[in-house]
Tab-separated table of C-alpha atoms in Angstrom:
chain	number	residue	atom	x	y	z
A	1	LYS	CA	-6.187	-89.591	16.575
A	2	LEU	CA	-8.348	-87.781	13.978
A	3	ILE	CA	-8.999	-84.354	13.122
A	4	TRP	CA	-13.069	-83.928	13.121
A	5	PRO	CA	-14.147	-83.204	9.574
A	6	VAL	CA	-16.118	-81.090	10.587
A	7	ASN	CA	-16.806	-78.516	14.092
A	8	GLY	CA	-19.724	-79.929	16.173
A	9	LYS	CA	-20.786	-82.927	18.340
A	10	ILE	CA	-21.669	-86.162	17.167
A	11	VAL	CA	-25.445	-86.388	18.013
A	12	SER	CA	-26.715	-89.666	17.223
A	13	LYS	CA	-23.638	-92.353	17.936
A	14	PHE	CA	-22.080	-95.835	15.513
A	15	GLY	CA	-24.185	-98.928	15.839
A	16	ILE	CA	-27.011	-100.658	16.757
A	17	THR	CA	-29.713	-99.266	18.389
A	18	LYS	CA	-32.777	-100.618	19.566
A	19	ASN	CA	-36.299	-98.120	19.858
A	20	LYS	CA	-37.662	-100.195	22.765
A	21	LYS	CA	-41.528	-97.909	22.194
A	22	LEU	CA	-42.116	-99.193	18.074
A	23	ASN	CA	-39.625	-102.242	18.710
A	24	THR	CA	-37.242	-101.565	15.582
A	25	ILE	CA	-33.200	-102.581	15.124
A	26	THR	CA	-31.768	-99.918	13.583
A	27	GLU	CA	-27.723	-99.732	12.867
A	28	ASN	CA	-25.962	-96.396	11.914
A	29	VAL	CA	-22.755	-97.886	10.275
A	30	GLY	CA	-21.290	-93.641	11.523
A	31	VAL	CA	-22.146	-91.187	13.523
A	32	GLU	CA	-23.595	-88.029	12.517
A	33	ILE	CA	-21.912	-84.390	13.400
A	34	ASN	CA	-24.437	-82.144	14.401
A	35	ALA	CA	-23.285	-78.798	12.433
A	36	LYS	CA	-24.037	-75.516	11.815
A	37	ARG	CA	-25.676	-75.520	7.769
A	38	GLY	CA	-23.612	-74.428	5.673
A	39	ALA	CA	-20.585	-75.450	7.388
A	40	PRO	CA	-17.135	-76.536	6.100
A	41	VAL	CA	-16.018	-80.338	5.837
A	42	ILE	CA	-12.962	-80.985	5.820
A	43	SER	CA	-10.486	-84.188	4.874
A	44	VAL	CA	-9.184	-86.124	8.502
A	45	MET	CA	-6.550	-87.524	6.258
A	46	ASP	CA	-4.707	-87.528	2.707
A	47	GLY	CA	-5.938	-89.649	0.146
A	48	VAL	CA	-7.562	-90.056	-3.168
A	49	VAL	CA	-11.818	-88.599	-3.633
A	50	SER	CA	-12.534	-92.470	-5.509
A	51	THR	CA	-16.339	-91.915	-5.285
A	52	ILE	CA	-18.390	-88.231	-5.776
A	53	ALA	CA	-22.832	-89.720	-6.076
A	54	TYR	CA	-25.883	-89.479	-4.443
A	55	ILE	CA	-27.804	-92.149	-2.491
A	56	ARG	CA	-31.861	-91.278	-1.649
A	57	GLY	CA	-31.400	-90.107	2.073
A	58	HIS	CA	-27.875	-89.101	2.169
A	59	GLY	CA	-28.496	-87.054	-0.596
A	60	ASN	CA	-24.744	-86.061	-1.688
A	61	ILE	CA	-22.122	-88.145	-0.796
A	62	ILE	CA	-17.805	-87.868	-0.944
A	63	ILE	CA	-16.286	-91.427	-1.025
A	64	ILE	CA	-12.087	-91.048	-0.260
A	65	ASP	CA	-9.412	-93.667	-0.252
A	66	HIS	CA	-6.906	-93.667	1.745
A	67	GLY	CA	-4.812	-96.321	0.662
A	68	ASP	CA	-4.115	-100.089	3.210
A	69	GLY	CA	-7.598	-100.370	2.549
A	70	PHE	CA	-9.123	-97.586	4.333
A	71	ASN	CA	-11.626	-95.283	2.316
A	72	THR	CA	-13.762	-91.910	5.039
A	73	VAL	CA	-17.607	-90.798	3.692
A	74	TYR	CA	-18.718	-87.948	3.800
A	75	ALA	CA	-23.098	-87.532	3.273
A	76	ASN	CA	-25.086	-84.404	3.215
A	77	ILE	CA	-23.312	-82.887	1.669
A	78	GLU	CA	-23.280	-80.308	-0.597
A	79	ASN	CA	-20.776	-77.674	-3.021
A	80	ILE	CA	-18.351	-79.793	-3.839
A	81	THR	CA	-15.350	-78.429	-3.797
A	82	ILE	CA	-12.963	-81.459	-5.483
A	83	LYS	CA	-13.258	-83.876	-8.062
A	84	GLU	CA	-13.508	-87.591	-8.339
A	85	ASN	CA	-9.077	-88.525	-8.769
A	86	ASP	CA	-8.430	-85.555	-7.258
A	87	TYR	CA	-5.697	-85.705	-4.029
A	88	VAL	CA	-6.956	-84.193	-1.491
A	89	GLN	CA	-4.918	-83.852	2.449
A	90	THR	CA	-5.639	-84.024	6.014
A	91	GLY	CA	-7.330	-80.643	6.717
A	92	ASN	CA	-8.613	-79.625	2.923
A	93	ILE	CA	-12.564	-78.339	2.106
A	94	ILE	CA	-14.118	-80.517	0.240
A	95	ALA	CA	-17.085	-79.354	0.330
A	96	GLU	CA	-20.709	-78.173	3.322
A	97	VAL	CA	-22.944	-79.227	5.866
A	98	SER	CA	-26.281	-79.324	3.194
A	99	GLN	CA	-28.595	-76.508	3.969
A	100	LYS	CA	-31.252	-78.233	2.098
A	101	ASN	CA	-33.139	-79.963	4.558
A	102	SER	CA	-33.333	-77.354	7.115
A	103	THR	CA	-34.188	-80.035	9.875
A	104	ASN	CA	-31.105	-81.800	10.248
A	105	ASN	CA	-27.948	-79.102	10.080
A	106	THR	CA	-25.561	-82.860	10.457
A	107	LEU	CA	-23.492	-84.365	9.038
A	108	HIS	CA	-22.913	-88.387	8.209
A	109	PHE	CA	-19.078	-89.755	8.590
A	110	GLU	CA	-18.278	-93.299	8.034
A	111	ILE	CA	-14.625	-95.189	8.841
A	112	TRP	CA	-14.114	-97.896	6.611
A	113	GLY	CA	-11.054	-100.288	6.871
A	114	ASN	CA	-11.090	-103.341	5.015
A	115	GLN	CA	-14.849	-103.095	4.078
A	116	LYS	CA	-15.230	-103.132	7.652
A	117	LYS	CA	-16.802	-100.581	9.357
A	118	ILE	CA	-15.139	-98.699	11.978
A	119	ASN	CA	-17.209	-96.427	15.172
A	120	PRO	CA	-15.228	-92.862	14.054
A	121	GLU	CA	-15.866	-92.002	17.479
A	122	THR	CA	-12.264	-94.543	18.598
A	123	TRP	CA	-10.579	-92.264	15.621
A	124	LEU	CA	-10.995	-89.579	15.545
A	125	GLY	CA	-9.677	-86.788	18.394
A	126	LYS	CA	-10.955	-85.521	21.461
A	127	LYS	CA	-12.324	-82.511	21.884
């Protein structure tokens, strides 16, 4: 089981959800973890920072390559404290939960294994 990337509570689960009112289907390839704005975001495993970018709808993102085809993705962050190609260890602070969007204090967190999306809730330790 992995440590949590931020101190908080999952408010949007992994997978496909159906909105019966709007007759729509959406897929969340990660989880949203509600946290205090400005809360420290930490790496859940040792790895190398492969990407730091901005993606519309997710804000700043960090992707960490953990080897053996595993990657973690952290989005809706700011005050990034690392650079691409940096080696990070489990528990290192890598950023903060974004304060720019006052209605959404959530960290978007994903785990990928061999290019397949994995439900983070099955990997994160129990609180």
